[in-house]
PDB file of C-alpha atoms in Angstrom:
ATOM      1  CA  GLY A   2      -2.000  -9.218  -8.917  1.00  0.00           C
ATOM      2  CA  LEU A   3      -3.401  -6.705 -11.094  1.00  0.00           C
ATOM      3  CA  PRO A   4      -4.944  -7.828 -14.452  1.00  0.00           C
ATOM      4  CA  THR A   5      -2.914  -5.023 -16.529  1.00  0.00           C
ATOM      5  CA  ASN A   6       0.142  -6.128 -15.028  1.00  0.00           C
ATOM      6  CA  ARG A   7      -0.516 -10.055 -15.298  1.00  0.00           C
ATOM      7  CA  ASP A   8      -2.255 -10.408 -18.411  1.00  0.00           C
ATOM      8  CA  PRO A   9       0.422  -9.874 -20.989  1.00  0.00           C
ATOM      9  CA  TYR A  10       2.533 -12.625 -19.237  1.00  0.00           C
ATOM     10  CA  GLY A  11      -0.228 -15.647 -18.953  1.00  0.00           C
ATOM     11  CA  PRO A  12      -1.945 -16.823 -15.538  1.00  0.00           C
ATOM     12  CA  LEU A  13      -0.910 -17.000 -12.291  1.00  0.00           C
ATOM     13  CA  LEU A  14       1.295 -20.029 -11.400  1.00  0.00           C
ATOM     14  CA  PRO A  15      -1.261 -22.770 -10.681  1.00  0.00           C
ATOM     15  CA  ASP A  16      -0.921 -23.190  -7.001  1.00  0.00           C
ATOM     16  CA  PHE A  17      -1.818 -19.590  -6.740  1.00  0.00           C
ATOM     17  CA  PHE A  18      -5.104 -18.001  -6.008  1.00  0.00           C
ATOM     18  CA  GLN A  19      -6.848 -14.699  -5.791  1.00  0.00           C
ATOM     19  CA  VAL A  20      -9.744 -13.836  -3.344  1.00  0.00           C
ATOM     20  CA  SER A  21     -11.845 -10.523  -3.241  1.00  0.00           C
ATOM     21  CA  ARG A  22      -9.647  -7.993  -1.773  1.00  0.00           C
ATOM     22  CA  ASP A  23     -12.395  -7.325   1.303  1.00  0.00           C
ATOM     23  CA  SER A  24     -14.339 -10.413   1.760  1.00  0.00           C
ATOM     24  CA  LEU A  25     -13.374 -12.513   4.871  1.00  0.00           C
ATOM     25  CA  ALA A  26     -15.869 -14.883   4.073  1.00  0.00           C
ATOM     26  CA  ALA A  27     -14.702 -15.299   0.552  1.00  0.00           C
ATOM     27  CA  MET A  28     -11.124 -16.282   2.160  1.00  0.00           C
ATOM     28  CA  ARG A  29     -12.782 -18.748   4.520  1.00  0.00           C
ATOM     29  CA  GLU A  30     -14.542 -20.285   1.748  1.00  0.00           C
ATOM     30  CA  ALA A  31     -11.589 -20.334  -0.273  1.00  0.00           C
ATOM     31  CA  VAL A  32      -9.227 -22.007   2.468  1.00  0.00           C
ATOM     32  CA  THR A  33     -11.973 -24.572   3.030  1.00  0.00           C
ATOM     33  CA  TYR A  34     -12.039 -25.374  -0.439  1.00  0.00           C
ATOM     34  CA  HIS A  35      -8.625 -25.931  -1.320  1.00  0.00           C
ATOM     35  CA  GLY A  36      -7.932 -27.421   2.479  1.00  0.00           C
ATOM     36  CA  SER A  37      -6.418 -25.649   4.630  1.00  0.00           C
ATOM     37  CA  GLU A  38      -3.413 -28.656   4.855  1.00  0.00           C
ATOM     38  CA  ARG A  39      -2.648 -27.139   1.484  1.00  0.00           C
ATOM     39  CA  ILE A  40      -2.409 -23.250   2.090  1.00  0.00           C
ATOM     40  CA  ALA A  41       1.055 -22.198   2.900  1.00  0.00           C
ATOM     41  CA  ALA A  42       0.248 -18.396   3.338  1.00  0.00           C
ATOM     42  CA  ILE A  43      -2.320 -15.707   2.669  1.00  0.00           C
ATOM     43  CA  ILE A  44      -0.844 -12.439   1.134  1.00  0.00           C
ATOM     44  CA  ALA A  45      -2.271  -8.982   1.453  1.00  0.00           C
ATOM     45  CA  GLU A  46      -1.393  -5.411   1.763  1.00  0.00           C
ATOM     46  CA  PRO A  47      -2.435  -3.865   4.732  1.00  0.00           C
ATOM     47  CA  VAL A  48      -4.212  -0.685   2.442  1.00  0.00           C
ATOM     48  CA  VAL A  49      -4.439  -1.953  -1.087  1.00  0.00           C
ATOM     49  CA  GLY A  50      -2.084   0.475  -2.880  1.00  0.00           C
ATOM     50  CA  ALA A  51      -1.919   0.469  -7.000  1.00  0.00           C
ATOM     51  CA  GLY A  52      -5.657  -1.936  -6.760  1.00  0.00           C
ATOM     52  CA  GLY A  53      -7.062   1.566  -5.910  1.00  0.00           C
ATOM     53  CA  VAL A  54      -6.078   2.501  -2.744  1.00  0.00           C
ATOM     54  CA  PHE A  55      -8.806   0.637  -0.184  1.00  0.00           C
ATOM     55  CA  PRO A  56      -8.321   0.259   3.603  1.00  0.00           C
ATOM     56  CA  PRO A  57      -9.220  -2.904   5.154  1.00  0.00           C
ATOM     57  CA  PRO A  58     -13.164  -3.334   6.566  1.00  0.00           C
ATOM     58  CA  PRO A  59     -13.149  -3.483   9.912  1.00  0.00           C
ATOM     59  CA  GLY A  60     -11.841  -6.841  11.542  1.00  0.00           C
ATOM     60  CA  TYR A  61     -10.809  -7.970   8.185  1.00  0.00           C
ATOM     61  CA  LEU A  62      -6.805  -8.302   9.294  1.00  0.00           C
ATOM     62  CA  GLU A  63      -7.888  -9.302  12.413  1.00  0.00           C
ATOM     63  CA  GLY A  64      -9.691 -12.121  10.763  1.00  0.00           C
ATOM     64  CA  LEU A  65      -6.956 -12.992   8.377  1.00  0.00           C
ATOM     65  CA  ARG A  66      -4.464 -13.391  11.054  1.00  0.00           C
ATOM     66  CA  GLU A  67      -7.029 -15.684  13.005  1.00  0.00           C
ATOM     67  CA  LEU A  68      -7.592 -17.597   9.918  1.00  0.00           C
ATOM     68  CA  CYS A  69      -3.729 -18.268   9.645  1.00  0.00           C
ATOM     69  CA  ASP A  70      -3.878 -19.066  13.404  1.00  0.00           C
ATOM     70  CA  GLU A  71      -6.492 -21.974  12.680  1.00  0.00           C
ATOM     71  CA  SER A  72      -5.280 -23.174   9.251  1.00  0.00           C
ATOM     72  CA  GLY A  73      -1.455 -22.993  10.152  1.00  0.00           C
ATOM     73  CA  ALA A  74      -0.643 -20.921   6.948  1.00  0.00           C
ATOM     74  CA  LEU A  75       1.526 -17.818   7.381  1.00  0.00           C
ATOM     75  CA  LEU A  76       0.157 -14.241   7.025  1.00  0.00           C
ATOM     76  CA  VAL A  77       2.373 -11.926   4.662  1.00  0.00           C
ATOM     77  CA  PHE A  78       1.928  -8.249   4.589  1.00  0.00           C
ATOM     78  CA  ASP A  79       2.851  -6.926   1.613  1.00  0.00           C
ATOM     79  CA  GLU A  80       4.173  -3.432   3.413  1.00  0.00           C
ATOM     80  CA  VAL A  81       6.102  -1.995   0.324  1.00  0.00           C
ATOM     81  CA  ILE A  82       3.795   1.159   0.326  1.00  0.00           C
ATOM     82  CA  THR A  83       2.548   0.942   3.752  1.00  0.00           C
ATOM     83  CA  ALA A  84       5.743   1.106   5.866  1.00  0.00           C
ATOM     84  CA  PHE A  85       7.749   3.638   7.333  1.00  0.00           C
ATOM     85  CA  GLY A  86       5.490   6.019   7.897  1.00  0.00           C
ATOM     86  CA  ARG A  87       2.626   6.305   5.038  1.00  0.00           C
ATOM     87  CA  LEU A  88       0.063   5.392   7.497  1.00  0.00           C
ATOM     88  CA  GLY A  89       1.769   7.498  10.782  1.00  0.00           C
ATOM     89  CA  SER A  90       3.305   4.368  11.816  1.00  0.00           C
ATOM     90  CA  TRP A  91       6.603   2.431  11.599  1.00  0.00           C
ATOM     91  CA  PHE A  92       4.160  -0.250   9.583  1.00  0.00           C
ATOM     92  CA  GLY A  93       0.921  -0.715   8.407  1.00  0.00           C
ATOM     93  CA  SER A  94       0.852  -3.875  10.924  1.00  0.00           C
ATOM     94  CA  HIS A  95       1.610  -1.483  13.470  1.00  0.00           C
ATOM     95  CA  HIS A  96      -1.245   0.844  12.682  1.00  0.00           C
ATOM     96  CA  TYR A  97      -3.489  -2.221  12.424  1.00  0.00           C
ATOM     97  CA  GLY A  98      -2.050  -3.839  15.000  1.00  0.00           C
ATOM     98  CA  VAL A  99      -1.653  -7.412  13.223  1.00  0.00           C
ATOM     99  CA  THR A 100       1.523  -8.859  13.406  1.00  0.00           C
ATOM    100  CA  PRO A 101       2.222 -10.728  10.030  1.00  0.00           C
ATOM    101  CA  ASP A 102       4.737 -13.685  10.118  1.00  0.00           C
ATOM    102  CA  LEU A 103       6.389 -12.327   7.091  1.00  0.00           C
ATOM    103  CA  MET A 104       6.438  -8.585   5.992  1.00  0.00           C
ATOM    104  CA  THR A 105       7.824  -7.464   2.494  1.00  0.00           C
ATOM    105  CA  PHE A 106       9.128  -3.781   2.334  1.00  0.00           C
ATOM    106  CA  ALA A 107      11.334  -1.311   0.336  1.00  0.00           C
ATOM    107  CA  LYS A 108      10.799   2.113  -1.392  1.00  0.00           C
ATOM    108  CA  ALA A 109      10.214   4.105   1.272  1.00  0.00           C
ATOM    109  CA  ILE A 110      12.921   2.495   3.893  1.00  0.00           C
ATOM    110  CA  THR A 111      15.581   5.026   1.567  1.00  0.00           C
ATOM    111  CA  SER A 112      12.853   7.358   0.694  1.00  0.00           C
ATOM    112  CA  GLY A 113      14.006   6.315  -3.071  1.00  0.00           C
ATOM    113  CA  TYR A 114      17.100   7.700  -2.865  1.00  0.00           C
ATOM    114  CA  GLN A 115      18.639   4.197  -3.410  1.00  0.00           C
ATOM    115  CA  PRO A 116      17.030   0.866  -4.444  1.00  0.00           C
ATOM    116  CA  LEU A 117      16.719  -1.557  -1.339  1.00  0.00           C
ATOM    117  CA  GLY A 118      14.248  -3.891  -0.440  1.00  0.00           C
ATOM    118  CA  GLY A 119      13.771  -7.035   2.515  1.00  0.00           C
ATOM    119  CA  VAL A 120      11.757  -9.271   3.865  1.00  0.00           C
ATOM    120  CA  VAL A 121      11.135  -9.497   7.778  1.00  0.00           C
ATOM    121  CA  VAL A 122      10.865 -12.775   9.515  1.00  0.00           C
ATOM    122  CA  GLY A 123       8.490 -13.522  12.611  1.00  0.00           C
ATOM    123  CA  PRO A 124       9.548 -15.851  15.308  1.00  0.00           C
ATOM    124  CA  ARG A 125       7.722 -18.841  13.859  1.00  0.00           C
ATOM    125  CA  VAL A 126       9.683 -18.413  10.754  1.00  0.00           C
ATOM    126  CA  ARG A 127      13.062 -17.844  12.102  1.00  0.00           C
ATOM    127  CA  ALA A 128      12.455 -20.692  14.348  1.00  0.00           C
ATOM    128  CA  TRP A 129      12.640 -22.908  11.179  1.00  0.00           C
ATOM    129  CA  LEU A 130      15.080 -21.457   9.316  1.00  0.00           C
ATOM    130  CA  GLU A 131      17.338 -21.649  12.507  1.00  0.00           C
ATOM    131  CA  ALA A 132      16.503 -25.594  13.515  1.00  0.00           C
ATOM    132  CA  ASP A 133      19.471 -26.926  11.350  1.00  0.00           C
ATOM    133  CA  GLU A 134      22.849 -25.196  12.245  1.00  0.00           C
ATOM    134  CA  GLN A 135      24.120 -26.509   9.155  1.00  0.00           C
ATOM    135  CA  TYR A 136      21.142 -24.872   6.726  1.00  0.00           C
ATOM    136  CA  MET A 137      22.345 -21.797   4.776  1.00  0.00           C
ATOM    137  CA  LEU A 138      19.318 -19.924   3.273  1.00  0.00           C
ATOM    138  CA  THR A 139      20.654 -19.006  -0.463  1.00  0.00           C
ATOM    139  CA  HIS A 140      17.737 -17.690  -2.053  1.00  0.00           C
ATOM    140  CA  GLY A 141      19.216 -14.078  -2.593  1.00  0.00           C
ATOM    141  CA  SER A 142      20.088 -11.433  -5.128  1.00  0.00           C
ATOM    142  CA  THR A 143      23.071 -10.164  -6.887  1.00  0.00           C
ATOM    143  CA  TYR A 144      23.294  -7.000  -4.986  1.00  0.00           C
ATOM    144  CA  ALA A 145      22.065  -8.200  -1.411  1.00  0.00           C
ATOM    145  CA  GLY A 146      23.352  -6.143   0.908  1.00  0.00           C
ATOM    146  CA  HIS A 147      24.781  -3.489  -1.038  1.00  0.00           C
ATOM    147  CA  PRO A 148      26.363  -1.068   1.102  1.00  0.00           C
ATOM    148  CA  ALA A 149      25.533   2.362  -0.289  1.00  0.00           C
ATOM    149  CA  CYS A 150      21.835   1.508  -0.068  1.00  0.00           C
ATOM    150  CA  CYS A 151      22.282  -0.103   3.152  1.00  0.00           C
ATOM    151  CA  ALA A 152      23.862   3.186   4.251  1.00  0.00           C
ATOM    152  CA  ALA A 153      21.173   5.283   2.629  1.00  0.00           C
ATOM    153  CA  GLY A 154      18.191   3.377   4.482  1.00  0.00           C
ATOM    154  CA  VAL A 155      20.012   3.592   7.962  1.00  0.00           C
ATOM    155  CA  ALA A 156      20.259   7.467   7.363  1.00  0.00           C
ATOM    156  CA  ASN A 157      17.066   7.455   6.284  1.00  0.00           C
ATOM    157  CA  LEU A 158      15.604   5.668   9.025  1.00  0.00           C
ATOM    158  CA  GLU A 159      17.576   8.209  11.300  1.00  0.00           C
ATOM    159  CA  ILE A 160      15.635  11.204   9.389  1.00  0.00           C
ATOM    160  CA  LEU A 161      12.298   9.678  10.021  1.00  0.00           C
ATOM    161  CA  ARG A 162      12.660   9.243  13.880  1.00  0.00           C
ATOM    162  CA  SER A 163      14.816  12.764  14.210  1.00  0.00           C
ATOM    163  CA  GLU A 164      12.336  14.676  12.233  1.00  0.00           C
ATOM    164  CA  GLY A 165       9.233  13.416  13.562  1.00  0.00           C
ATOM    165  CA  LEU A 166       7.981  12.536  10.596  1.00  0.00           C
ATOM    166  CA  PHE A 167       5.441   9.793  11.535  1.00  0.00           C
ATOM    167  CA  GLU A 168       4.017  12.357  13.901  1.00  0.00           C
ATOM    168  CA  ARG A 169       3.529  14.640  10.920  1.00  0.00           C
ATOM    169  CA  ALA A 170       2.002  12.035   8.499  1.00  0.00           C
ATOM    170  CA  ARG A 171      -0.493  11.386  11.761  1.00  0.00           C
ATOM    171  CA  GLU A 172      -1.120  15.511  11.429  1.00  0.00           C
ATOM    172  CA  VAL A 173      -1.359  16.029   7.884  1.00  0.00           C
ATOM    173  CA  GLY A 174      -3.262  12.938   6.519  1.00  0.00           C
ATOM    174  CA  PRO A 175      -6.622  13.918   7.885  1.00  0.00           C
ATOM    175  CA  ARG A 176      -6.078  17.613   6.386  1.00  0.00           C
ATOM    176  CA  LEU A 177      -5.331  15.698   3.202  1.00  0.00           C
ATOM    177  CA  ARG A 178      -8.566  13.936   3.611  1.00  0.00           C
ATOM    178  CA  ASP A 179     -10.714  16.568   4.623  1.00  0.00           C
ATOM    179  CA  GLY A 180      -9.282  18.629   1.602  1.00  0.00           C
ATOM    180  CA  LEU A 181     -10.205  15.992  -0.854  1.00  0.00           C
ATOM    181  CA  GLU A 182     -13.684  15.478   0.606  1.00  0.00           C
ATOM    182  CA  GLY A 183     -14.515  19.171  -0.124  1.00  0.00           C
ATOM    183  CA  LEU A 184     -14.358  17.667  -4.081  1.00  0.00           C
ATOM    184  CA  LEU A 185     -17.279  15.249  -3.456  1.00  0.00           C
ATOM    185  CA  ASP A 186     -19.776  17.588  -4.607  1.00  0.00           C
ATOM    186  CA  ARG A 187     -18.152  17.722  -7.952  1.00  0.00           C
ATOM    187  CA  PRO A 188     -19.781  15.923 -11.046  1.00  0.00           C
ATOM    188  CA  GLY A 189     -18.233  12.499 -11.479  1.00  0.00           C
ATOM    189  CA  VAL A 190     -16.901  12.311  -7.902  1.00  0.00           C
ATOM    190  CA  VAL A 191     -18.241   9.279  -6.126  1.00  0.00           C
ATOM    191  CA  GLU A 192     -15.751   8.771  -3.100  1.00  0.00           C
ATOM    192  CA  VAL A 193     -12.508   9.643  -1.142  1.00  0.00           C
ATOM    193  CA  ARG A 194     -10.821   6.990   0.803  1.00  0.00           C
ATOM    194  CA  GLY A 195      -7.519   6.443   2.271  1.00  0.00           C
ATOM    195  CA  GLU A 196      -5.545   6.042   5.200  1.00  0.00           C
ATOM    196  CA  GLY A 197      -2.821   8.694   6.204  1.00  0.00           C
ATOM    197  CA  LEU A 198      -1.074  10.186   3.765  1.00  0.00           C
ATOM    198  CA  MET A 199      -2.268   7.576   1.563  1.00  0.00           C
ATOM    199  CA  GLN A 200      -5.481   8.811   0.034  1.00  0.00           C
ATOM    200  CA  ALA A 201      -7.764   8.669  -3.070  1.00  0.00           C
ATOM    201  CA  VAL A 202     -10.445   9.745  -5.118  1.00  0.00           C
ATOM    202  CA  ALA A 203     -12.667   7.715  -6.632  1.00  0.00           C
ATOM    203  CA  PHE A 204     -14.793   8.618  -9.857  1.00  0.00           C
ATOM    204  CA  GLU A 205     -18.146   7.268 -11.531  1.00  0.00           C
ATOM    205  CA  HIS A 206     -16.866   8.003 -15.483  1.00  0.00           C
ATOM    206  CA  PRO A 207     -14.267   4.898 -16.656  1.00  0.00           C
ATOM    207  CA  VAL A 208     -11.504   7.277 -17.844  1.00  0.00           C
ATOM    208  CA  ALA A 209     -12.448  10.246 -15.360  1.00  0.00           C
ATOM    209  CA  ALA A 210      -9.000   9.427 -13.178  1.00  0.00           C
ATOM    210  CA  ALA A 211      -6.860   9.357 -16.117  1.00  0.00           C
ATOM    211  CA  ALA A 212      -8.212  12.790 -17.527  1.00  0.00           C
ATOM    212  CA  VAL A 213      -8.041  14.362 -14.275  1.00  0.00           C
ATOM    213  CA  ALA A 214      -4.436  13.016 -13.991  1.00  0.00           C
ATOM    214  CA  ASP A 215      -3.675  14.636 -17.266  1.00  0.00           C
ATOM    215  CA  ALA A 216      -4.754  17.938 -16.274  1.00  0.00           C
ATOM    216  CA  LEU A 217      -2.848  18.453 -13.078  1.00  0.00           C
ATOM    217  CA  PRO A 218       0.636  19.346 -14.461  1.00  0.00           C
ATOM    218  CA  ALA A 219      -1.253  22.752 -16.001  1.00  0.00           C
ATOM    219  CA  HIS A 220      -1.928  23.723 -12.150  1.00  0.00           C
ATOM    220  CA  GLY A 221       1.677  22.479 -11.220  1.00  0.00           C
ATOM    221  CA  VAL A 222       0.658  18.828  -9.576  1.00  0.00           C
ATOM    222  CA  ILE A 223       1.774  15.515 -10.667  1.00  0.00           C
ATOM    223  CA  GLY A 224      -1.159  13.065 -10.103  1.00  0.00           C
ATOM    224  CA  ARG A 225      -1.658   9.412 -10.370  1.00  0.00           C
ATOM    225  CA  ALA A 226      -4.373   8.019 -12.302  1.00  0.00           C
ATOM    226  CA  LEU A 227      -5.258   4.070 -10.883  1.00  0.00           C
ATOM    227  CA  PRO A 228      -7.298   2.909 -13.888  1.00  0.00           C
ATOM    228  CA  TYR A 229      -8.362  -0.479 -12.710  1.00  0.00           C
ATOM    229  CA  ALA A 230     -10.459   1.308  -9.746  1.00  0.00           C
ATOM    230  CA  ASN A 231     -10.719   4.580 -11.726  1.00  0.00           C
ATOM    231  CA  THR A 232      -9.602   6.368  -8.645  1.00  0.00           C
ATOM    232  CA  LEU A 233      -6.579   9.297  -8.223  1.00  0.00           C
ATOM    233  CA  ALA A 234      -4.178   8.506  -5.524  1.00  0.00           C
ATOM    234  CA  PHE A 235      -2.118  10.962  -3.514  1.00  0.00           C
ATOM    235  CA  SER A 236       0.602   9.606  -1.787  1.00  0.00           C
ATOM    236  CA  PRO A 237       2.639  12.888  -0.840  1.00  0.00           C
ATOM    237  CA  PRO A 238       5.897  12.975   0.942  1.00  0.00           C
ATOM    238  CA  LEU A 239       5.926  12.883   4.686  1.00  0.00           C
ATOM    239  CA  VAL A 240       7.539  16.430   4.999  1.00  0.00           C
ATOM    240  CA  VAL A 241       4.720  17.874   2.748  1.00  0.00           C
ATOM    241  CA  SER A 242       3.628  21.509   4.217  1.00  0.00           C
ATOM    242  CA  ASP A 243       0.117  22.391   4.987  1.00  0.00           C
ATOM    243  CA  ALA A 244       0.448  25.046   2.111  1.00  0.00           C
ATOM    244  CA  GLU A 245       1.300  22.326  -0.333  1.00  0.00           C
ATOM    245  CA  ILE A 246      -1.855  20.316   1.035  1.00  0.00           C
ATOM    246  CA  GLU A 247      -3.834  23.320  -0.054  1.00  0.00           C
ATOM    247  CA  GLU A 248      -2.275  23.656  -3.339  1.00  0.00           C
ATOM    248  CA  MET A 249      -2.740  20.090  -3.948  1.00  0.00           C
ATOM    249  CA  VAL A 250      -6.460  20.344  -3.117  1.00  0.00           C
ATOM    250  CA  ALA A 251      -6.897  23.175  -5.195  1.00  0.00           C
ATOM    251  CA  ALA A 252      -5.063  21.986  -8.393  1.00  0.00           C
ATOM    252  CA  THR A 253      -7.404  18.995  -7.948  1.00  0.00           C
ATOM    253  CA  ALA A 254     -10.247  21.320  -8.110  1.00  0.00           C
ATOM    254  CA  ALA A 255      -9.092  23.100 -10.828  1.00  0.00           C
ATOM    255  CA  ALA A 256      -8.127  19.947 -13.120  1.00  0.00           C
ATOM    256  CA  LEU A 257     -11.741  18.692 -12.511  1.00  0.00           C
ATOM    257  CA  ALA A 258     -12.845  21.973 -13.722  1.00  0.00           C
ATOM    258  CA  ASP A 259     -11.051  21.495 -16.608  1.00  0.00           C
ATOM    259  CA  VAL A 260     -12.143  18.017 -17.538  1.00  0.00           C
ATOM    260  CA  ALA A 261     -16.083  19.203 -16.923  1.00  0.00           C
ATOM    261  CA  ALA A 262     -15.712  21.942 -19.252  1.00  0.00           C
ATOM    262  CA  MET A 263     -14.107  19.566 -22.052  1.00  0.00           C
ATOM    263  CA  VAL A 264     -17.336  16.973 -21.395  1.00  0.00           C
TER     264      VAL A 264
END
């Protein structure tokens, strides 16, 4: 997890270890070092979210799948951010063509109108769960299956389908990317990266992202700074209009100018 989230509560559990987000070689080395027979699962986001909006390098997710197949470990995708249209597909795994063994989801399944999350399991895990007819998975939560939340999820999924919002995300995502790339000539802007309607502007100065995010509301836009990667993230609703995309980009340009004037 992110150091800012983890540090106040102590270290990770001893049987967990972290590997660089984009190095398949480092992952293979870690599996070899710890022993493939001791690796239960590899957990990854299809696109790193709060850590800085980093799409996977070419072949990375495919490499994780191959490594899990070789070692016997389960591949787990955290799709809390990337599922339900953010990348223009049902899931990030669909977008990249890589099938995990387990997949977590939340947030966008109800578009945030009700709290709902879940886990999807593939055939391998399902077979294990169903091998003993007397076995009952008792690890649940107090409000699991809450009918109001589930109804909101069903209604939201129907809207995603009927209104063509996945197609809309695929259409408007490149427009957002193109607009943000127009800011690359601004002082201190070093990179624009992302996938679909999940884009980010990275800055050179350590506090620039927070400063620009603070300046944005004066121009009618709310942004989110990701201090861990000195990045300003943009993940607008799938119903965002072309005019609103232009407004976001113009507001970011104005906020950059405001910050530059204060330096």
